[in-house]
mmCIF file of C-alpha atoms in Angstrom:
data_model
loop_
_atom_site.group_PDB
_atom_site.id
_atom_site.type_symbol
_atom_site.label_atom_id
_atom_site.label_comp_id
_atom_site.label_asym_id
_atom_site.label_seq_id
_atom_site.Cartn_x
_atom_site.Cartn_y
_atom_site.Cartn_z
ATOM 1 C CA MET A 277 -22.446 12.166 19.614
ATOM 2 C CA ALA A 278 -18.941 10.873 20.675
ATOM 3 C CA VAL A 279 -15.590 10.252 18.630
ATOM 4 C CA LEU A 280 -14.811 6.448 19.421
ATOM 5 C CA GLU A 281 -11.371 5.060 20.077
ATOM 6 C CA ILE A 282 -10.153 3.333 16.814
ATOM 7 C CA LEU A 283 -8.566 -0.208 17.454
ATOM 8 C CA THR A 284 -5.092 -0.812 16.085
ATOM 9 C CA LEU A 285 -3.324 -3.819 15.217
ATOM 10 C CA PRO A 286 -2.456 -6.211 17.041
ATOM 11 C CA HIS A 287 -6.023 -5.774 18.778
ATOM 12 C CA PRO A 288 -7.632 -9.317 18.826
ATOM 13 C CA LEU A 289 -11.192 -7.933 17.827
ATOM 14 C CA LEU A 290 -9.599 -6.782 14.465
ATOM 15 C CA LYS A 291 -9.310 -10.361 13.433
ATOM 16 C CA GLN A 292 -12.854 -11.491 14.470
ATOM 17 C CA GLU A 293 -15.813 -12.017 12.281
ATOM 18 C CA ALA A 294 -18.702 -9.536 12.725
ATOM 19 C CA ALA A 295 -22.154 -10.555 13.459
ATOM 20 C CA PRO A 296 -25.220 -9.475 11.275
ATOM 21 C CA VAL A 297 -27.521 -6.107 12.678
ATOM 22 C CA GLU A 298 -30.786 -7.471 13.557
ATOM 23 C CA VAL A 299 -32.272 -4.453 15.413
ATOM 24 C CA PHE A 300 -32.690 -1.215 13.457
ATOM 25 C CA ASP A 301 -33.199 1.003 16.469
ATOM 26 C CA ASP A 302 -32.198 4.417 17.629
ATOM 27 C CA GLU A 303 -29.341 3.003 19.468
ATOM 28 C CA LEU A 304 -28.105 1.512 16.052
ATOM 29 C CA ARG A 305 -28.487 4.983 14.700
ATOM 30 C CA ALA A 306 -26.929 6.783 17.570
ATOM 31 C CA PHE A 307 -24.197 4.489 17.063
ATOM 32 C CA ILE A 308 -23.839 5.221 13.433
ATOM 33 C CA ALA A 309 -23.627 8.985 14.183
ATOM 34 C CA ASP A 310 -20.481 8.215 16.576
ATOM 35 C CA LEU A 311 -18.937 6.079 13.922
ATOM 36 C CA GLU A 312 -19.259 8.723 11.357
ATOM 37 C CA GLU A 313 -18.100 11.194 13.669
ATOM 38 C CA THR A 314 -14.939 9.101 14.344
ATOM 39 C CA ARG A 315 -14.515 8.749 10.544
ATOM 40 C CA ARG A 316 -14.005 12.371 10.105
ATOM 41 C CA ALA A 317 -12.121 13.088 13.463
ATOM 42 C CA GLY A 318 -9.113 11.330 12.175
ATOM 43 C CA PRO A 319 -6.573 11.655 9.292
ATOM 44 C CA ALA A 320 -8.787 11.987 6.065
ATOM 45 C CA ALA A 321 -10.252 8.249 6.095
ATOM 46 C CA ILE A 322 -12.675 7.550 3.246
ATOM 47 C CA GLY A 323 -14.288 4.539 4.960
ATOM 48 C CA ILE A 324 -14.701 3.031 8.672
ATOM 49 C CA ALA A 325 -16.115 -0.400 9.605
ATOM 50 C CA ALA A 326 -17.789 -0.827 13.283
ATOM 51 C CA THR A 327 -15.155 -3.517 13.938
ATOM 52 C CA GLN A 328 -12.650 -0.774 13.938
ATOM 53 C CA VAL A 329 -14.304 0.678 17.253
ATOM 54 C CA GLY A 330 -14.629 -2.952 18.471
ATOM 55 C CA ARG A 331 -18.420 -3.081 17.805
ATOM 56 C CA LEU A 332 -18.544 -6.509 15.989
ATOM 57 C CA GLN A 333 -21.564 -5.943 13.828
ATOM 58 C CA ARG A 334 -22.075 -5.898 10.332
ATOM 59 C CA LEU A 335 -21.916 -2.145 9.477
ATOM 60 C CA LEU A 336 -19.724 0.363 7.693
ATOM 61 C CA ILE A 337 -19.840 4.037 6.297
ATOM 62 C CA ILE A 338 -17.895 5.206 3.283
ATOM 63 C CA ASP A 339 -17.699 8.407 1.723
ATOM 64 C CA LEU A 340 -16.516 9.313 -1.552
ATOM 65 C CA SER A 341 -18.548 12.621 -1.738
ATOM 66 C CA SER A 342 -15.249 14.673 -1.590
ATOM 67 C CA LYS A 343 -13.911 13.109 -4.821
ATOM 68 C CA PRO A 344 -16.305 14.309 -7.730
ATOM 69 C CA LYS A 345 -13.989 12.982 -10.579
ATOM 70 C CA ILE A 346 -14.288 9.310 -9.286
ATOM 71 C CA PRO A 347 -17.454 7.562 -10.287
ATOM 72 C CA ASN A 348 -19.291 7.179 -6.542
ATOM 73 C CA HIS A 349 -22.444 7.047 -4.797
ATOM 74 C CA GLY A 350 -21.598 9.752 -2.078
ATOM 75 C CA HIS A 351 -22.163 9.057 1.554
ATOM 76 C CA LEU A 352 -23.197 5.761 2.182
ATOM 77 C CA VAL A 353 -24.020 3.698 5.686
ATOM 78 C CA LEU A 354 -24.023 0.109 4.604
ATOM 79 C CA ILE A 355 -25.573 -2.248 7.063
ATOM 80 C CA ASN A 356 -25.214 -5.936 6.538
ATOM 81 C CA PRO A 357 -23.393 -5.501 3.222
ATOM 82 C CA GLU A 358 -23.118 -8.555 0.998
ATOM 83 C CA ILE A 359 -20.901 -8.306 -2.180
ATOM 84 C CA THR A 360 -22.865 -10.601 -4.740
ATOM 85 C CA HIS A 361 -20.737 -10.196 -7.624
ATOM 86 C CA TRP A 362 -17.051 -9.453 -8.536
ATOM 87 C CA GLU A 363 -15.612 -8.695 -11.595
ATOM 88 C CA GLY A 364 -12.093 -7.927 -12.913
ATOM 89 C CA PHE A 365 -9.315 -6.859 -10.875
ATOM 90 C CA GLU A 366 -7.224 -3.967 -10.175
ATOM 91 C CA LEU A 367 -3.863 -3.082 -8.158
ATOM 92 C CA GLY A 368 -4.409 -0.132 -6.012
ATOM 93 C CA ARG A 369 -2.706 1.714 -2.606
ATOM 94 C CA GLU A 370 -4.395 1.078 0.526
ATOM 95 C CA GLY A 371 -4.082 2.467 4.167
ATOM 96 C CA CYS A 372 -5.643 1.787 7.280
ATOM 97 C CA LEU A 373 -7.056 3.774 10.492
ATOM 98 C CA SER A 374 -6.269 0.453 12.309
ATOM 99 C CA VAL A 375 -2.686 0.155 10.787
ATOM 100 C CA PRO A 376 -0.964 3.508 11.052
ATOM 101 C CA HIS A 377 2.110 4.634 8.995
ATOM 102 C CA TYR A 378 1.670 1.919 6.220
ATOM 103 C CA THR A 379 0.345 1.975 2.998
ATOM 104 C CA GLY A 380 0.656 -1.001 0.401
ATOM 105 C CA ASN A 381 -0.610 -2.171 -2.722
ATOM 106 C CA VAL A 382 -3.697 -4.596 -2.914
ATOM 107 C CA ILE A 383 -5.535 -6.264 -5.770
ATOM 108 C CA ARG A 384 -9.255 -5.761 -5.576
ATOM 109 C CA ALA A 385 -12.331 -6.445 -7.870
ATOM 110 C CA GLU A 386 -12.500 -3.647 -10.479
ATOM 111 C CA ARG A 387 -16.507 -3.959 -10.363
ATOM 112 C CA ILE A 388 -19.061 -5.301 -7.807
ATOM 113 C CA LYS A 389 -22.652 -5.683 -6.800
ATOM 114 C CA LEU A 390 -23.778 -5.016 -3.234
ATOM 115 C CA LYS A 391 -26.698 -5.560 -1.249
ATOM 116 C CA ALA A 392 -26.864 -3.746 2.013
ATOM 117 C CA GLN A 393 -29.420 -2.302 4.131
ATOM 118 C CA ASP A 394 -30.048 1.152 5.355
ATOM 119 C CA PRO A 395 -30.033 2.331 8.902
ATOM 120 C CA HIS A 396 -33.776 1.542 8.939
ATOM 121 C CA GLY A 397 -33.566 -1.846 7.570
ATOM 122 C CA ALA A 398 -34.734 -0.877 4.050
ATOM 123 C CA PRO A 399 -32.989 -3.046 1.139
ATOM 124 C CA LEU A 400 -30.175 -1.069 -0.947
ATOM 125 C CA GLU A 401 -28.653 -2.293 -4.150
ATOM 126 C CA PHE A 402 -25.250 -0.816 -5.839
ATOM 127 C CA GLU A 403 -23.105 -1.391 -8.760
ATOM 128 C CA MET A 404 -19.825 0.022 -8.168
ATOM 129 C CA GLN A 405 -16.683 0.329 -9.558
ATOM 130 C CA GLY A 406 -12.873 1.502 -9.296
ATOM 131 C CA PHE A 407 -11.963 3.330 -5.936
ATOM 132 C CA GLU A 408 -15.633 2.779 -4.652
ATOM 133 C CA ALA A 409 -15.894 -0.687 -5.210
ATOM 134 C CA ARG A 410 -12.216 -0.689 -3.661
ATOM 135 C CA ALA A 411 -13.223 1.012 -0.576
ATOM 136 C CA VAL A 412 -16.446 -1.458 0.150
ATOM 137 C CA GLN A 413 -14.087 -4.476 -0.078
ATOM 138 C CA HIS A 414 -11.605 -2.814 2.244
ATOM 139 C CA GLU A 415 -14.331 -2.291 4.590
ATOM 140 C CA VAL A 416 -16.232 -5.457 4.151
ATOM 141 C CA ASP A 417 -12.895 -7.280 4.660
ATOM 142 C CA HIS A 418 -13.121 -5.635 8.401
ATOM 143 C CA LEU A 419 -16.384 -7.183 9.012
ATOM 144 C CA ASP A 420 -14.973 -10.450 7.977
ATOM 145 C CA GLY A 421 -12.008 -10.006 10.474
ATOM 146 C CA LEU A 422 -9.281 -9.457 7.549
ATOM 147 C CA LEU A 423 -7.316 -6.276 7.289
ATOM 148 C CA PHE A 424 -5.620 -5.056 4.113
ATOM 149 C CA ILE A 425 -1.768 -6.199 5.287
ATOM 150 C CA ASP A 426 -3.437 -9.683 4.930
ATOM 151 C CA ARG A 427 -3.775 -8.857 1.142
ATOM 152 C CA VAL A 428 -1.147 -6.729 0.369
ATOM 153 C CA VAL A 429 1.250 -7.623 -2.600
ATOM 154 C CA SER A 430 4.555 -6.335 -3.466
ATOM 155 C CA ARG A 431 4.497 -3.348 -5.664
ATOM 156 C CA ARG A 432 6.411 -5.324 -8.508
ATOM 157 C CA THR A 433 3.614 -8.014 -8.238
ATOM 158 C CA ASP A 434 2.451 -8.549 -12.073
ATOM 159 C CA LEU A 435 -1.218 -8.119 -11.944
ATOM 160 C CA PHE A 436 -2.013 -10.469 -14.596
ATOM 161 C CA GLN A 437 -0.679 -13.281 -12.805
ATOM 162 C CA ARG A 438 -3.882 -13.742 -10.579
ATOM 163 C CA LYS A 439 -6.990 -14.273 -13.012
ATOM 164 C CA VAL A 440 -9.875 -14.048 -10.454
ATOM 165 C CA TYR A 441 -10.524 -12.140 -7.164
ATOM 166 C CA GLN A 442 -10.444 -14.500 -4.492
ATOM 167 C CA LYS A 443 -12.095 -14.358 -1.017
ATOM 168 C CA ALA A 444 -9.456 -15.147 1.891
ATOM 169 C CA GLY A 445 -9.376 -18.888 2.344
ATOM 170 C CA GLY A 446 -11.127 -19.493 -0.717
ATOM 171 C CA MET B 250 17.274 3.385 21.937
ATOM 172 C CA SER B 251 20.535 3.943 19.970
ATOM 173 C CA ALA B 252 20.353 5.384 16.614
ATOM 174 C CA TRP B 253 20.163 3.793 13.231
ATOM 175 C CA ASN B 254 22.644 2.397 10.891
ATOM 176 C CA MET B 255 22.153 1.482 7.133
ATOM 177 C CA LEU B 256 23.244 -1.848 6.498
ATOM 178 C CA ALA B 257 24.156 -2.483 2.461
ATOM 179 C CA LEU B 258 25.167 -5.903 1.010
ATOM 180 C CA VAL B 259 25.562 -6.943 -2.453
ATOM 181 C CA GLY B 260 26.716 -10.053 -4.226
ATOM 182 C CA GLU B 261 26.094 -13.105 -6.423
ATOM 183 C CA ASP B 262 22.131 -14.245 -5.749
ATOM 184 C CA LYS B 263 21.888 -17.306 -3.408
ATOM 185 C CA PRO B 264 19.039 -18.922 -1.374
ATOM 186 C CA GLY B 265 19.455 -18.212 2.391
ATOM 187 C CA ILE B 266 21.427 -14.669 2.265
ATOM 188 C CA VAL B 267 18.766 -12.933 4.356
ATOM 189 C CA ALA B 268 18.321 -15.531 6.584
ATOM 190 C CA GLN B 269 22.147 -16.109 7.473
ATOM 191 C CA VAL B 270 22.310 -12.291 7.444
ATOM 192 C CA THR B 271 19.607 -11.716 9.809
ATOM 193 C CA ASP B 272 20.334 -14.270 12.160
ATOM 194 C CA VAL B 273 23.746 -12.888 12.968
ATOM 195 C CA LEU B 274 22.000 -9.454 13.989
ATOM 196 C CA TYR B 275 19.330 -11.250 15.858
ATOM 197 C CA ARG B 276 22.031 -13.472 17.899
ATOM 198 C CA HIS B 277 24.115 -10.298 18.692
ATOM 199 C CA GLY B 278 20.860 -8.326 20.035
ATOM 200 C CA TRP B 279 20.365 -6.045 16.869
ATOM 201 C CA ASN B 280 17.113 -5.118 15.628
ATOM 202 C CA LEU B 281 15.843 -4.648 12.089
ATOM 203 C CA GLY B 282 13.867 -1.439 11.026
ATOM 204 C CA GLU B 283 12.710 -0.994 7.292
ATOM 205 C CA ALA B 284 14.679 -3.106 4.756
ATOM 206 C CA SER B 285 14.357 -3.508 1.170
ATOM 207 C CA MET B 286 15.992 -6.263 -1.024
ATOM 208 C CA MET B 287 16.095 -6.208 -5.065
ATOM 209 C CA ARG B 288 17.384 -8.819 -7.311
ATOM 210 C CA LEU B 289 19.183 -6.593 -9.903
ATOM 211 C CA GLY B 290 21.129 -8.229 -12.817
ATOM 212 C CA GLY B 291 21.141 -11.594 -11.174
ATOM 213 C CA ASN B 292 22.791 -9.810 -8.043
ATOM 214 C CA PHE B 293 21.105 -9.850 -4.719
ATOM 215 C CA SER B 294 21.017 -6.493 -2.926
ATOM 216 C CA ILE B 295 19.480 -5.198 0.164
ATOM 217 C CA MET B 296 19.604 -2.160 2.621
ATOM 218 C CA MET B 297 18.391 -2.569 5.962
ATOM 219 C CA MET B 298 18.041 -0.192 8.887
ATOM 220 C CA VAL B 299 19.508 -1.660 11.637
ATOM 221 C CA GLN B 300 19.721 -0.610 15.426
ATOM 222 C CA GLY B 301 21.755 -2.035 17.997
ATOM 223 C CA THR B 302 24.281 -1.249 20.898
ATOM 224 C CA GLY B 303 27.303 0.266 19.755
ATOM 225 C CA GLY B 304 27.709 1.832 16.265
ATOM 226 C CA LYS B 305 29.580 0.479 13.017
ATOM 227 C CA GLU B 306 32.703 -0.578 15.127
ATOM 228 C CA VAL B 307 30.549 -3.285 16.633
ATOM 229 C CA LEU B 308 28.606 -4.287 13.716
ATOM 230 C CA ARG B 309 31.339 -4.590 10.839
ATOM 231 C CA PRO B 310 32.994 -7.266 12.789
ATOM 232 C CA LEU B 311 29.845 -9.382 13.249
ATOM 233 C CA ILE B 312 28.868 -9.046 9.508
ATOM 234 C CA GLU B 313 32.556 -9.798 8.226
ATOM 235 C CA PRO B 314 32.575 -13.578 8.522
ATOM 236 C CA VAL B 315 28.877 -13.953 7.074
ATOM 237 C CA ALA B 316 29.513 -11.712 4.355
ATOM 238 C CA GLN B 317 32.773 -13.469 3.337
ATOM 239 C CA ALA B 318 31.271 -16.984 3.523
ATOM 240 C CA LEU B 319 28.506 -15.672 1.242
ATOM 241 C CA GLY B 320 30.675 -13.836 -1.115
ATOM 242 C CA LEU B 321 28.983 -10.515 -0.376
ATOM 243 C CA ARG B 322 30.286 -6.961 -0.534
ATOM 244 C CA PHE B 323 28.890 -4.916 2.259
ATOM 245 C CA HIS B 324 28.949 -1.217 3.867
ATOM 246 C CA VAL B 325 27.837 0.080 7.095
ATOM 247 C CA PHE B 326 27.027 3.556 8.070
ATOM 248 C CA PRO B 327 25.268 5.664 10.526
ATOM 249 C CA ILE B 328 22.097 7.442 9.250
ATOM 250 C CA HIS B 329 19.632 10.236 10.332
ATOM 251 C CA GLY B 330 15.955 9.483 10.558
ATOM 252 C CA GLY B 331 14.023 6.710 11.898
ATOM 253 C CA LEU B 332 10.669 4.760 11.644
ATOM 254 C CA HIS B 333 7.416 5.892 10.921
ATOM 255 C CA ARG B 334 8.336 8.577 8.299
ATOM 256 C CA HIS B 335 6.587 7.476 5.333
ATOM 257 C CA LEU B 336 5.085 9.688 2.539
ATOM 258 C CA VAL B 337 2.436 8.727 0.561
ATOM 259 C CA PRO B 338 2.781 9.175 -3.161
ATOM 260 C CA ASN B 339 0.062 10.924 -5.063
ATOM 261 C CA ILE B 340 1.256 10.796 -8.604
ATOM 262 C CA GLN B 341 2.669 7.478 -10.679
ATOM 263 C CA VAL B 342 4.858 8.038 -14.005
ATOM 264 C CA ARG B 343 5.178 5.232 -16.479
ATOM 265 C CA VAL B 344 7.907 5.610 -18.701
ATOM 266 C CA ASN B 345 8.794 3.337 -21.839
ATOM 267 C CA GLY B 346 10.616 3.225 -25.379
ATOM 268 C CA ALA B 347 13.671 2.111 -27.161
ATOM 269 C CA ASP B 348 16.536 1.962 -24.635
ATOM 270 C CA ARG B 349 19.053 4.820 -25.033
ATOM 271 C CA ALA B 350 21.188 7.294 -23.036
ATOM 272 C CA GLY B 351 19.385 10.003 -21.101
ATOM 273 C CA ILE B 352 15.777 8.874 -20.543
ATOM 274 C CA VAL B 353 15.951 8.690 -16.935
ATOM 275 C CA ALA B 354 17.911 11.977 -16.631
ATOM 276 C CA LYS B 355 15.730 13.929 -18.760
ATOM 277 C CA VAL B 356 12.198 12.328 -17.258
ATOM 278 C CA THR B 357 13.395 13.010 -13.500
ATOM 279 C CA GLY B 358 15.079 16.172 -14.365
ATOM 280 C CA ALA B 359 11.643 17.679 -15.696
ATOM 281 C CA LEU B 360 10.024 16.146 -12.859
ATOM 282 C CA ALA B 361 12.393 17.611 -10.337
ATOM 283 C CA GLN B 362 11.844 20.811 -11.955
ATOM 284 C CA GLN B 363 8.049 20.726 -10.700
ATOM 285 C CA GLY B 364 9.026 19.987 -7.260
ATOM 286 C CA PHE B 365 8.261 16.136 -7.948
ATOM 287 C CA ASN B 366 9.876 13.807 -5.184
ATOM 288 C CA ILE B 367 10.458 10.535 -6.117
ATOM 289 C CA LEU B 368 9.489 7.980 -3.444
ATOM 290 C CA GLU B 369 9.467 4.509 -5.371
ATOM 291 C CA LEU B 370 11.458 3.710 -8.702
ATOM 292 C CA ASP B 371 12.021 0.513 -10.683
ATOM 293 C CA SER B 372 13.447 0.341 -13.942
ATOM 294 C CA ASP B 373 13.979 -2.640 -16.131
ATOM 295 C CA VAL B 374 15.052 -3.392 -19.684
ATOM 296 C CA ALA B 375 13.014 -5.607 -21.623
ATOM 297 C CA GLY B 376 12.724 -6.225 -25.270
ATOM 298 C CA THR B 377 15.572 -8.600 -26.888
ATOM 299 C CA PRO B 378 19.340 -7.627 -26.892
ATOM 300 C CA GLU B 379 19.105 -6.366 -30.534
ATOM 301 C CA ARG B 380 15.951 -3.938 -29.815
ATOM 302 C CA PRO B 381 15.958 -3.292 -26.215
ATOM 303 C CA ILE B 382 13.112 -1.557 -24.521
ATOM 304 C CA TYR B 383 13.417 0.801 -21.567
ATOM 305 C CA ILE B 384 10.381 0.654 -18.888
ATOM 306 C CA MET B 385 10.013 2.647 -15.704
ATOM 307 C CA CYS B 386 7.752 3.325 -12.955
ATOM 308 C CA ILE B 387 8.148 5.976 -10.640
ATOM 309 C CA GLN B 388 5.768 6.851 -7.784
ATOM 310 C CA GLY B 389 6.183 10.385 -5.951
ATOM 311 C CA PHE B 390 4.649 13.169 -4.372
ATOM 312 C CA ALA B 391 4.195 16.649 -5.927
ATOM 313 C CA GLU B 392 2.042 19.672 -5.527
ATOM 314 C CA ALA B 393 1.632 20.278 -9.056
ATOM 315 C CA THR B 394 -1.209 19.069 -11.399
ATOM 316 C CA VAL B 395 -0.822 16.100 -13.153
ATOM 317 C CA GLU B 396 -1.353 18.361 -16.293
ATOM 318 C CA ALA B 397 1.653 20.205 -15.290
ATOM 319 C CA LEU B 398 3.816 17.293 -14.780
ATOM 320 C CA GLN B 399 2.832 15.557 -18.042
ATOM 321 C CA ALA B 400 3.536 18.768 -20.037
ATOM 322 C CA ALA B 401 6.921 19.200 -18.332
ATOM 323 C CA VAL B 402 7.888 15.529 -19.325
ATOM 324 C CA ASP B 403 6.350 15.864 -22.687
ATOM 325 C CA ALA B 404 8.684 18.981 -23.452
ATOM 326 C CA ALA B 405 11.655 17.507 -22.060
ATOM 327 C CA LYS B 406 11.579 13.863 -23.621
ATOM 328 C CA ASP B 407 12.612 12.497 -27.021
ATOM 329 C CA THR B 408 9.527 11.811 -29.489
ATOM 330 C CA ASP B 409 9.546 8.177 -29.297
ATOM 331 C CA ILE B 410 9.474 7.889 -25.644
ATOM 332 C CA GLN B 411 6.152 7.576 -24.072
ATOM 333 C CA VAL B 412 5.354 8.999 -20.491
ATOM 334 C CA ASP B 413 2.257 8.805 -18.764
ATOM 335 C CA VAL B 414 1.464 10.767 -15.786
ATOM 336 C CA SER B 415 -1.183 9.679 -13.686
ATOM 337 C CA PRO B 416 -2.783 10.367 -10.009
ATOM 338 C CA ILE B 417 -2.686 7.858 -7.545
ATOM 339 C CA GLU B 418 -5.723 7.740 -4.890
ATOM 340 C CA THR B 419 -4.859 5.754 -2.049
ATOM 341 C CA PHE B 420 -7.771 4.473 -0.027
ATOM 342 C CA ILE B 421 -7.837 5.108 3.724
ATOM 343 C CA GLY B 422 -10.331 3.673 5.626
#
């Protein structure tokens, strides 16, 4: 296993859309192990996306197992994640391994439904809320070439000005 | 790089102030760091970290004409510190109630005794002129628990003031 280099802004790969994972082999699983080691090596990151280490494939890891007070599904490897349903909206603070020394407020959907695959290609489905839903939305954004600073809003922003969560460009 | 100076400008708000002030700085080779602008009671106010060759003796004469033309008062002073020194808040405190003297002093006094460091503070007076409502939102960092902070402000505040202390979870990923 190896700790991979985290790309930081303005690296051009961070702005690119990642391609779906099609081959679920040992090489993929070895990469997942490296990505997990990379997530754990830095400052306390709850999530990481393959794009952040320069591999443009739709793959992310989130781990909220250290936060028992927050509803969550623990440690998750999500391959080809697809958010199929958004509901509600919530303002929350985010930071990013790829944007050091900055945190900002971002509006995210409060509840989501999600389809994905596990490291062997088996289908997964989740319903998530709050902080965990935020984590997935932040990481899926990476796979679409978006950073949280593309969505950041002023701390004085009135949450109720926006009625629906919109995908960028939507 | 030379040291940072803080440039503070205050005056009646109108469009174009930021553009004109930063244009002067840019044309004379001054660099901007962190900055925050607020509109308070219809007044434009901004604090900005600026960096360039020479100290306030150089900066003052640059800003003087543009400030005068825009009707702004300004102040320049050297500061310690620099960029990349952010602290991430872990506690939010929301306060609201009938506007009356001493709300901020009582609440922030209780928080300070618990070692709470205020990182961001916004306050406003809502309601009507006859029945003003004071609203304040504070974000900061404390080692103390939410429960300990809530108990401390509850003991210090007047009964008709609502104070809600809650955790801030910052997602990093």
